[in-house]
Short mmCIF file of C-alpha atoms in Angstrom, two decimals:
data_model
loop_
_atom_site.label_atom_id
_atom_site.label_comp_id
_atom_site.label_asym_id
_atom_site.label_seq_id
_atom_site.Cartn_x
_atom_site.Cartn_y
_atom_site.Cartn_z
CA UNK A 1 0.04 -0.26 -0.01
CA UNK A 2 1.46 3.57 -0.74
CA UNK A 3 2.09 6.01 1.93
CA UNK A 4 -0.66 8.20 2.57
CA UNK A 5 -0.71 11.60 0.97
CA UNK A 6 -0.17 14.73 3.16
CA UNK A 7 -1.33 18.10 1.57
CA UNK A 8 0.53 21.22 2.53
CA UNK A 9 -2.73 22.52 4.77
CA UNK A 10 -2.02 18.89 6.92
CA UNK A 11 1.48 19.53 6.62
CA UNK A 12 1.38 23.17 8.11
CA UNK A 13 -0.99 22.03 11.05
CA UNK A 14 1.53 19.41 11.70
CA UNK A 15 4.36 21.66 11.74
CA UNK A 16 2.37 24.69 13.94
CA UNK A 17 1.18 21.98 16.50
CA UNK A 18 4.77 21.07 16.90
CA UNK A 19 5.85 24.59 17.25
CA UNK A 20 3.47 25.50 19.86
CA UNK A 21 1.69 28.05 17.29
CA UNK A 22 -1.67 26.62 17.57
CA UNK A 23 -2.27 27.58 21.11
CA UNK A 24 -0.14 29.45 23.65
CA UNK A 25 1.02 26.58 26.23
CA UNK A 26 2.10 26.73 29.74
CA UNK A 27 5.49 25.21 30.03
CA UNK A 28 8.95 26.67 31.38
CA UNK A 29 10.57 28.51 28.97
CA UNK A 30 13.86 26.29 29.05
CA UNK A 31 11.96 23.00 28.52
CA UNK A 32 10.16 24.93 25.39
CA UNK A 33 13.55 25.75 23.98
CA UNK A 34 14.65 22.13 24.31
CA UNK A 35 11.24 20.87 22.71
CA UNK A 36 12.11 23.29 19.91
CA UNK A 37 15.70 21.99 19.70
CA UNK A 38 17.30 25.72 19.75
CA UNK A 39 15.70 28.99 18.94
CA UNK A 40 17.51 31.34 16.37
CA UNK A 41 19.41 34.07 18.44
CA UNK A 42 21.22 36.32 15.62
CA UNK A 43 18.95 39.04 17.02
CA UNK A 44 19.68 39.31 20.82
CA UNK A 45 15.42 39.76 21.07
CA UNK A 46 14.22 37.42 19.05
CA UNK A 47 14.12 34.39 21.52
CA UNK A 48 12.03 36.25 23.79
CA UNK A 49 9.40 36.98 20.95
CA UNK A 50 9.56 33.44 19.84
CA UNK A 51 8.56 32.23 23.37
CA UNK A 52 6.54 35.30 23.97
CA UNK A 53 4.33 33.74 20.79
CA UNK A 54 4.22 30.07 22.12
CA UNK A 55 3.74 30.35 25.99
CA UNK A 56 1.16 31.67 28.12
CA UNK A 57 2.41 33.81 30.74
CA UNK A 58 5.54 33.89 29.49
CA UNK A 59 7.80 36.24 31.64
CA UNK A 60 11.19 37.18 30.08
CA UNK A 61 13.08 37.45 33.06
CA UNK A 62 12.99 33.68 33.41
CA UNK A 63 14.79 32.97 29.95
CA UNK A 64 17.12 35.87 31.13
CA UNK A 65 17.94 34.49 34.44
CA UNK A 66 18.73 31.12 32.53
CA UNK A 67 21.21 32.68 30.48
CA UNK A 68 22.63 34.75 33.70
CA UNK A 69 22.85 31.06 35.27
CA UNK A 70 24.54 29.51 32.41
CA UNK A 71 21.46 27.20 31.84
CA UNK A 72 21.15 28.14 28.62
CA UNK A 73 23.70 29.68 26.27
CA UNK A 74 23.94 31.45 22.74
CA UNK A 75 26.37 29.77 20.22
CA UNK A 76 26.91 29.08 16.77
CA UNK A 77 25.01 25.73 16.39
CA UNK A 78 22.69 24.75 13.35
CA UNK A 79 23.82 26.19 10.06
CA UNK A 80 26.49 27.23 12.11
CA UNK A 81 24.39 30.44 12.88
CA UNK A 82 23.59 31.90 16.32
CA UNK A 83 21.13 30.17 18.53
CA UNK A 84 19.86 30.09 22.08
CA UNK A 85 19.84 26.58 23.29
CA UNK A 86 19.92 24.92 27.06
CA UNK A 87 23.19 24.20 28.50
CA UNK A 88 22.46 20.64 28.36
CA UNK A 89 21.87 20.45 24.55
CA UNK A 90 24.74 22.74 23.65
CA UNK A 91 26.97 20.20 25.13
CA UNK A 92 25.04 17.56 23.16
CA UNK A 93 24.41 19.01 19.88
CA UNK A 94 27.61 21.05 19.27
CA UNK A 95 29.67 17.93 18.28
CA UNK A 96 26.90 16.74 16.02
CA UNK A 97 27.08 19.90 14.16
CA UNK A 98 30.80 20.73 14.22
CA UNK A 99 31.38 19.78 10.81
CA UNK A 100 29.14 22.29 9.37
CA UNK A 101 31.30 24.90 11.14
CA UNK A 102 34.78 23.36 9.59
CA UNK A 103 33.02 23.17 6.13
CA UNK A 104 32.20 27.05 6.39
CA UNK A 105 35.34 27.50 7.52
CA UNK A 106 37.25 25.62 4.59
CA UNK A 107 35.07 27.35 2.05
CA UNK A 108 34.92 30.91 3.11
CA UNK A 109 38.52 31.40 4.79
CA UNK A 110 40.62 28.42 3.25
CA UNK A 111 42.23 30.22 0.60
CA UNK A 112 43.31 33.28 2.98
CA UNK A 113 44.32 31.29 5.48
CA UNK A 114 46.72 28.43 3.45
CA UNK A 115 49.68 27.12 5.29
CA UNK A 116 48.19 28.22 9.05
CA UNK A 117 48.21 25.12 11.09
CA UNK A 118 44.79 25.31 12.12
CA UNK A 119 45.38 23.33 15.34
CA UNK A 120 47.86 26.16 16.43
CA UNK A 121 45.41 28.57 15.43
CA UNK A 122 42.61 27.24 17.81
CA UNK A 123 44.84 26.64 20.89
CA UNK A 124 46.18 30.31 20.53
CA UNK A 125 42.31 31.70 20.15
CA UNK A 126 41.34 29.49 22.98
CA UNK A 127 44.01 30.85 25.33
CA UNK A 128 42.79 34.16 24.28
CA UNK A 129 39.21 34.10 24.88
CA UNK A 130 39.43 31.98 28.12
CA UNK A 131 41.91 34.73 29.35
CA UNK A 132 39.14 37.53 28.87
CA UNK A 133 35.81 37.50 27.00
CA UNK A 134 36.41 38.91 23.55
CA UNK A 135 34.80 40.07 20.16
CA UNK A 136 35.77 38.62 17.17
CA UNK A 137 37.18 41.95 16.65
CA UNK A 138 39.42 41.84 19.41
CA UNK A 139 40.16 38.23 18.91
CA UNK A 140 41.17 38.70 15.24
CA UNK A 141 43.39 41.84 16.14
CA UNK A 142 45.30 39.80 19.02
CA UNK A 143 45.84 36.69 16.41
CA UNK A 144 46.74 38.56 13.85
CA UNK A 145 49.80 39.43 16.31
CA UNK A 146 51.00 36.11 15.88
CA UNK A 147 50.06 35.78 12.03
CA UNK A 148 50.53 39.44 10.83
CA UNK A 149 50.29 38.35 7.29
CA UNK A 150 46.79 37.05 7.44
CA UNK A 151 43.58 38.59 7.62
CA UNK A 152 42.18 39.39 11.40
CA UNK A 153 38.77 38.50 10.00
CA UNK A 154 39.90 35.17 8.59
CA UNK A 155 41.77 34.10 11.51
CA UNK A 156 38.90 35.08 14.15
CA UNK A 157 35.75 33.36 12.05
CA UNK A 158 37.86 30.24 11.74
CA UNK A 159 38.88 30.14 15.06
CA UNK A 160 34.89 30.31 15.36
CA UNK A 161 34.19 27.36 13.35
CA UNK A 162 36.84 25.35 15.33
CA UNK A 163 35.95 26.29 18.49
CA UNK A 164 32.52 26.05 20.62
CA UNK A 165 32.48 29.68 21.63
CA UNK A 166 29.56 30.93 23.67
CA UNK A 167 28.25 34.82 23.73
CA UNK A 168 28.57 35.86 27.58
CA UNK A 169 26.12 38.00 29.51
CA UNK A 170 25.13 40.50 29.27
CA UNK A 171 24.72 39.81 25.58
CA UNK A 172 21.15 38.49 25.04
CA UNK A 173 19.85 39.75 28.53
CA UNK A 174 15.96 41.11 28.58
CA UNK A 175 16.07 44.87 28.38
CA UNK A 176 19.97 44.59 28.99
CA UNK A 177 22.54 44.19 26.15
CA UNK A 178 26.15 44.28 25.51
CA UNK A 179 28.72 43.63 22.62
CA UNK A 180 29.11 39.58 21.63
CA UNK A 181 31.73 38.80 23.55
CA UNK A 182 32.74 35.06 23.71
CA UNK A 183 34.83 32.36 25.49
CA UNK A 184 34.73 28.38 25.16
CA UNK A 185 32.08 26.67 26.35
CA UNK A 186 34.26 24.53 28.28
CA UNK A 187 35.22 27.25 30.38
CA UNK A 188 32.01 28.95 30.45
CA UNK A 189 30.11 25.85 31.76
CA UNK A 190 32.61 24.24 33.22
CA UNK A 191 31.96 20.85 31.66
CA UNK A 192 33.60 19.56 28.23
CA UNK A 193 31.19 19.11 25.04
CA UNK A 194 29.98 15.51 24.38
CA UNK A 195 31.86 13.12 22.17
CA UNK A 196 29.16 11.68 20.54
CA UNK A 197 28.57 13.28 16.84
CA UNK A 198 26.43 10.88 15.41
CA UNK A 199 23.46 12.95 14.03
CA UNK A 200 20.69 10.18 14.70
CA UNK A 201 19.21 11.70 17.95
CA UNK A 202 19.03 15.44 16.15
CA UNK A 203 17.02 13.63 13.49
CA UNK A 204 14.49 12.44 15.65
CA UNK A 205 14.23 15.97 17.32
CA UNK A 206 13.83 17.53 14.29
CA UNK A 207 11.10 15.25 13.16
CA UNK A 208 9.05 15.98 16.61
CA UNK A 209 9.45 19.52 16.52
CA UNK A 210 9.49 20.09 12.53
CA UNK A 211 7.99 16.92 10.80
CA UNK A 212 6.52 15.21 8.58
CA UNK A 213 9.73 16.00 6.39
CA UNK A 214 12.35 15.01 3.74
CA UNK A 215 15.94 14.07 4.11
CA UNK A 216 16.33 17.35 2.33
CA UNK A 217 14.43 19.58 5.21
CA UNK A 218 16.55 18.02 7.97
CA UNK A 219 19.54 18.92 5.95
CA UNK A 220 18.35 22.29 5.49
CA UNK A 221 17.61 23.05 8.92
CA UNK A 222 20.81 21.49 10.62
CA UNK A 223 23.33 22.26 7.57
CA UNK A 224 24.53 18.50 7.72
CA UNK A 225 24.64 16.93 4.62
CA UNK A 226 24.49 12.92 3.80
CA UNK A 227 21.48 12.41 6.12
CA UNK A 228 19.83 9.98 3.88
CA UNK A 229 21.86 7.20 5.04
CA UNK A 230 20.81 8.53 8.72
CA UNK A 231 17.43 8.58 7.85
CA UNK A 232 17.31 4.81 6.16
CA UNK A 233 18.82 3.84 9.49
CA UNK A 234 16.13 5.19 11.54
CA UNK A 235 13.55 4.14 8.91
CA UNK A 236 12.31 0.79 10.89
CA UNK A 237 11.43 3.50 13.92
CA UNK A 238 9.77 6.13 11.48
CA UNK A 239 6.49 6.12 9.54
CA UNK A 240 6.45 7.80 5.83
CA UNK A 241 4.02 9.64 4.38
CA UNK A 242 3.75 11.53 0.55
CA UNK A 243 3.45 15.14 0.19
CA UNK A 244 1.12 16.42 -2.96
CA UNK A 245 4.06 16.49 -5.05
CA UNK A 246 5.28 13.13 -4.42
CA UNK A 247 8.39 13.70 -1.94
CA UNK A 248 8.67 11.04 0.76
CA UNK A 249 7.99 12.77 4.34
CA UNK A 250 9.09 11.04 7.19
CA UNK A 251 7.76 11.42 10.87
CA UNK A 252 7.70 9.77 14.46
CA UNK A 253 4.85 7.55 14.42
CA UNK A 254 3.23 9.24 17.67
CA UNK A 255 4.04 12.51 16.81
CA UNK A 256 0.84 14.97 16.48
CA UNK A 257 -0.91 15.55 12.76
CA UNK A 258 -4.04 17.52 13.43
CA UNK A 259 -6.87 17.88 10.94
CA UNK A 260 -6.01 20.47 8.24
CA UNK A 261 -9.17 22.23 9.15
CA UNK A 262 -7.72 23.11 12.98
CA UNK A 263 -7.89 26.85 13.14
CA UNK A 264 -4.72 28.74 13.38
CA UNK A 265 -4.25 31.94 15.33
CA UNK A 266 -2.49 35.07 14.32
CA UNK A 267 1.29 34.97 15.20
CA UNK A 268 4.16 37.34 15.12
CA UNK A 269 6.96 35.82 14.61
CA UNK A 270 10.63 36.88 15.11
CA UNK A 271 12.69 37.76 12.45
CA UNK A 272 14.65 34.43 12.01
CA UNK A 273 12.10 31.81 13.14
CA UNK A 274 13.15 28.39 12.38
CA UNK A 275 9.47 27.81 11.85
CA UNK A 276 10.18 29.70 8.34
CA UNK A 277 14.01 28.52 7.90
CA UNK A 278 13.18 24.68 8.86
CA UNK A 279 12.27 23.33 5.56
CA UNK A 280 14.03 22.92 2.06
CA UNK A 281 10.48 23.51 0.77
CA UNK A 282 8.41 26.02 2.98
CA UNK A 283 5.13 25.64 0.55
CA UNK A 284 3.35 24.22 4.12
CA UNK A 285 3.81 27.86 5.53
CA UNK A 286 5.13 30.19 3.02
CA UNK A 287 2.85 30.91 -0.34
CA UNK A 288 5.42 32.16 -3.26
CA UNK A 289 4.40 36.26 -2.73
CA UNK A 290 4.61 36.24 1.03
CA UNK A 291 7.69 34.35 0.94
CA UNK A 292 9.21 36.45 -1.53
CA UNK A 293 8.01 39.83 0.48
CA UNK A 294 9.44 38.05 3.39
CA UNK A 295 13.07 37.77 1.94
CA UNK A 296 13.40 40.93 0.49
CA UNK A 297 11.99 42.96 3.57
CA UNK A 298 15.00 42.34 5.50
CA UNK A 299 15.03 43.62 9.01
CA UNK A 300 11.19 42.94 9.00
CA UNK A 301 9.96 39.79 10.78
CA UNK A 302 7.09 37.25 9.63
CA UNK A 303 3.47 37.47 10.49
CA UNK A 304 1.40 34.54 10.15
CA UNK A 305 -2.41 34.53 9.57
CA UNK A 306 -4.38 31.35 9.33
CA UNK A 307 -1.07 29.42 9.88
CA UNK A 308 0.37 31.34 6.66
CA UNK A 309 2.84 33.42 6.25
CA UNK A 310 0.65 36.46 4.70
CA UNK A 311 2.99 39.65 6.05
CA UNK A 312 5.62 41.14 7.84
CA UNK A 313 6.54 43.47 10.63
CA UNK A 314 8.71 45.59 12.34
CA UNK A 315 8.74 48.13 15.62
CA UNK A 316 10.28 51.22 15.04
CA UNK A 317 11.25 53.22 18.14
CA UNK A 318 11.23 57.46 18.28
CA UNK A 319 11.11 60.12 21.06
CA UNK A 320 9.74 57.63 23.51
CA UNK A 321 7.17 56.23 21.31
CA UNK A 322 7.21 52.83 19.78
CA UNK A 323 5.07 51.94 16.69
CA UNK A 324 4.30 48.34 15.28
CA UNK A 325 3.92 48.57 11.51
CA UNK A 326 2.69 45.44 9.70
CA UNK A 327 2.26 44.97 6.11
CA UNK A 328 -0.17 42.52 5.14
CA UNK A 329 -2.00 42.51 2.15
CA UNK A 330 -5.85 40.97 1.39
CA UNK A 331 -6.97 40.98 4.86
CA UNK A 332 -10.55 40.53 5.89
CA UNK A 333 -12.49 42.38 8.74
CA UNK A 334 -12.19 39.65 10.95
CA UNK A 335 -8.66 38.65 10.12
CA UNK A 336 -7.73 42.91 10.22
CA UNK A 337 -9.13 42.71 13.74
CA UNK A 338 -7.16 39.92 14.90
CA UNK A 339 -3.93 41.05 13.64
CA UNK A 340 -4.45 44.35 15.26
CA UNK A 341 -5.38 42.66 18.66
CA UNK A 342 -1.98 40.47 18.50
CA UNK A 343 -0.10 43.49 17.33
CA UNK A 344 -1.37 45.73 20.25
CA UNK A 345 -0.54 42.70 23.09
CA UNK A 346 3.04 42.25 21.31
CA UNK A 347 3.93 45.79 21.59
CA UNK A 348 2.44 45.59 25.11
CA UNK A 349 5.12 43.06 26.07
CA UNK A 350 7.99 44.96 23.90
CA UNK A 351 7.35 48.44 25.20
CA UNK A 352 5.40 48.45 28.34
CA UNK A 353 6.04 51.85 29.50
CA UNK A 354 6.40 53.63 26.06
CA UNK A 355 3.55 55.29 23.75
CA UNK A 356 2.65 52.66 21.88
CA UNK A 357 1.02 52.57 17.99
CA UNK A 358 -0.19 49.90 15.90
CA UNK A 359 -0.29 50.63 12.18
CA UNK A 360 -1.53 48.39 9.44
CA UNK A 361 -0.71 49.21 5.79
#
């Protein structure tokens, strides 16, 4: 019997359910981060918006305290981009994706560092950042004292790829901030990263939070390659479906797959939320026209209506006032009311003491 077919709307509802975007839930912040594997954190505020979208009664101080107390860290992880992750997952997952950073270092900086002993570079960088947290600019200048004929940026970024470096507070704290300064994860957490680089567990966790999905989807999300053999190894514990276009989708047997007609509320997502970046094929959540709008409006964040990407938003601050601008075409009167209500609530979360205004256009 051929695998059942799941249309885009059924895939959309499965994704939203697992991403906690069909309804807000009562759950600890750190447990939610682990459920989602990691939260995109290139923009320091994004993890807070991401959790506000998902948790009922979310207190940003809870996440901020977890960062201060080293229960959560900001580190280059999936796709070698900065994510917020629990300390436990950091130690377990960083060795799995280490090859992604190393591949990036070879591709972007290999020629500029030809002849440099990378083991020596990593050891020198480790000594520097563990003596004093450094920005990449500072690290590059200090490494260039040892390799004066090399590009400081290439030296620092290659060290970032070779070493597991965490961004230390106050970077990423709620209503505080600072430059991105780095130390090794071993120094910061007082424990070494794990030794198991097998991706099997990471694939299972991806399916739990993003499935059903193709092999290409999990590769797009993680940055890893050659995962077909991993999925094949896991196949006896997985179920398969077909997308409408014939793609083979894999999933965990007991993962939720709600019906396509389950209502989906308006959601204002952070700029780089993995719900939009977690698949090679984004058709389950991003119609082509809306995807183009999102991709072209840099520094604007995505807005979901009826579970699909429909527009973008951002907050502008000027003279003690904050205005949330939303660009979302073709709303019905009921949808416009729902968007305005969610925008008002989000703006109150982000700017409780400021003059506030919502503008839909």
